[in-house]
mmCIF file of C-alpha atoms in Angstrom:
data_model
loop_
_atom_site.group_PDB
_atom_site.id
_atom_site.type_symbol
_atom_site.label_atom_id
_atom_site.label_comp_id
_atom_site.label_asym_id
_atom_site.label_seq_id
_atom_site.Cartn_x
_atom_site.Cartn_y
_atom_site.Cartn_z
ATOM 1 C CA MET O 38 -173.493 41.222 98.217
ATOM 2 C CA VAL O 39 -175.065 38.698 100.588
ATOM 3 C CA ASN O 40 -176.961 40.133 103.533
ATOM 4 C CA CYS O 41 -176.540 38.609 106.966
ATOM 5 C CA GLU O 42 -178.787 38.720 109.996
ATOM 6 C CA HIS O 43 -177.140 38.194 113.405
ATOM 7 C CA LEU O 44 -179.367 36.932 116.209
ATOM 8 C CA ARG O 45 -178.373 36.000 119.747
ATOM 9 C CA TYR O 46 -180.125 33.389 121.857
ATOM 10 C CA LEU O 47 -179.591 32.934 125.585
ATOM 11 C CA GLU O 48 -180.941 29.573 126.664
ATOM 12 C CA PRO O 49 -181.731 29.264 130.375
ATOM 13 C CA PRO O 50 -180.237 26.319 132.289
ATOM 14 C CA ARG O 51 -182.454 23.245 132.633
ATOM 15 C CA GLY O 52 -181.782 20.473 135.101
ATOM 16 C CA SER O 53 -178.208 19.283 134.635
ATOM 17 C CA ARG O 54 -177.838 21.072 131.272
ATOM 18 C CA PRO O 55 -176.022 24.421 131.574
ATOM 19 C CA SER O 56 -177.269 27.580 129.881
ATOM 20 C CA ARG O 57 -176.152 28.288 126.319
ATOM 21 C CA ASP O 58 -175.220 31.602 124.727
ATOM 22 C CA LEU O 59 -175.504 31.236 120.947
ATOM 23 C CA THR O 60 -175.160 33.558 117.976
ATOM 24 C CA PHE O 61 -177.016 32.649 114.797
ATOM 25 C CA LYS O 62 -175.886 34.180 111.501
ATOM 26 C CA PHE O 63 -178.496 33.715 108.783
ATOM 27 C CA TYR O 64 -177.192 34.668 105.331
ATOM 28 C CA GLY O 65 -179.397 35.682 102.413
ATOM 29 C CA ASP O 66 -178.120 32.789 100.305
ATOM 30 C CA GLY O 67 -179.365 30.246 102.889
ATOM 31 C CA LYS O 68 -176.048 29.691 104.677
ATOM 32 C CA LEU O 69 -176.180 29.426 108.462
ATOM 33 C CA VAL O 70 -173.439 29.744 111.074
ATOM 34 C CA ILE O 71 -174.201 28.984 114.728
ATOM 35 C CA THR O 72 -171.525 29.993 117.230
ATOM 36 C CA ASP O 73 -171.363 29.063 120.911
ATOM 37 C CA ASN O 74 -170.281 32.360 122.467
ATOM 38 C CA ASP O 75 -168.842 30.650 125.556
ATOM 39 C CA THR O 76 -166.468 28.317 123.681
ATOM 40 C CA GLY O 77 -166.173 29.923 120.239
ATOM 41 C CA ASN O 78 -167.091 26.603 118.615
ATOM 42 C CA THR O 79 -169.477 26.417 115.683
ATOM 43 C CA LEU O 80 -172.499 24.129 115.891
ATOM 44 C CA SER O 81 -174.760 22.479 113.371
ATOM 45 C CA PRO O 82 -178.560 22.604 113.704
ATOM 46 C CA ARG O 83 -178.449 18.891 114.632
ATOM 47 C CA GLU O 84 -176.550 19.770 117.805
ATOM 48 C CA LEU O 85 -179.342 22.053 119.031
ATOM 49 C CA SER O 86 -182.069 20.913 121.398
ATOM 50 C CA GLY O 87 -184.892 22.356 123.422
ATOM 51 C CA GLY O 88 -185.259 26.116 123.321
ATOM 52 C CA SER O 89 -182.293 26.736 121.036
ATOM 53 C CA TYR O 90 -183.689 24.351 118.406
ATOM 54 C CA ASP O 91 -187.127 25.948 118.674
ATOM 55 C CA PHE O 92 -185.540 29.391 118.236
ATOM 56 C CA TYR O 93 -183.632 28.203 115.148
ATOM 57 C CA VAL O 94 -186.752 26.705 113.524
ATOM 58 C CA ARG O 95 -188.885 29.800 114.207
ATOM 59 C CA GLN O 96 -186.231 32.130 112.780
ATOM 60 C CA ARG O 97 -185.710 29.954 109.702
ATOM 61 C CA ILE O 98 -189.477 29.929 109.018
ATOM 62 C CA ARG O 99 -189.635 33.716 109.509
ATOM 63 C CA LEU O 100 -186.820 34.262 107.016
ATOM 64 C CA ILE O 101 -188.371 31.908 104.449
ATOM 65 C CA LYS O 102 -191.738 33.693 104.727
ATOM 66 C CA ARG O 103 -190.060 37.068 104.317
ATOM 67 C CA ASP O 104 -188.123 35.865 101.268
ATOM 68 C CA LEU O 105 -191.303 34.485 99.681
ATOM 69 C CA ALA O 106 -193.205 37.721 100.332
ATOM 70 C CA GLU O 107 -190.392 39.740 98.727
ATOM 71 C CA LYS O 108 -190.394 37.479 95.660
ATOM 72 C CA ILE O 109 -194.185 37.650 95.330
ATOM 73 C CA THR O 110 -194.032 41.436 95.485
ATOM 74 C CA LYS O 111 -191.178 41.584 92.990
ATOM 75 C CA TYR O 112 -192.695 39.213 90.407
ATOM 76 C CA ALA O 113 -196.412 39.930 90.868
#
């Protein structure tokens, strides 16, 4: 069974760019699904910018670190 972590990001509006309401689904096997909650459309990481991209990168790094720590503990 593949675990999944759901995270929501609310990006504040900036200038002419409207706010974004995104849900990130990070799966244990490395799969990622990003959903725009306003439109229901899925996005790729390349379509992110500003705060939403920063959020994605920070969460991805956090999950990689956690996975590495679990593997070190398991195989040490």
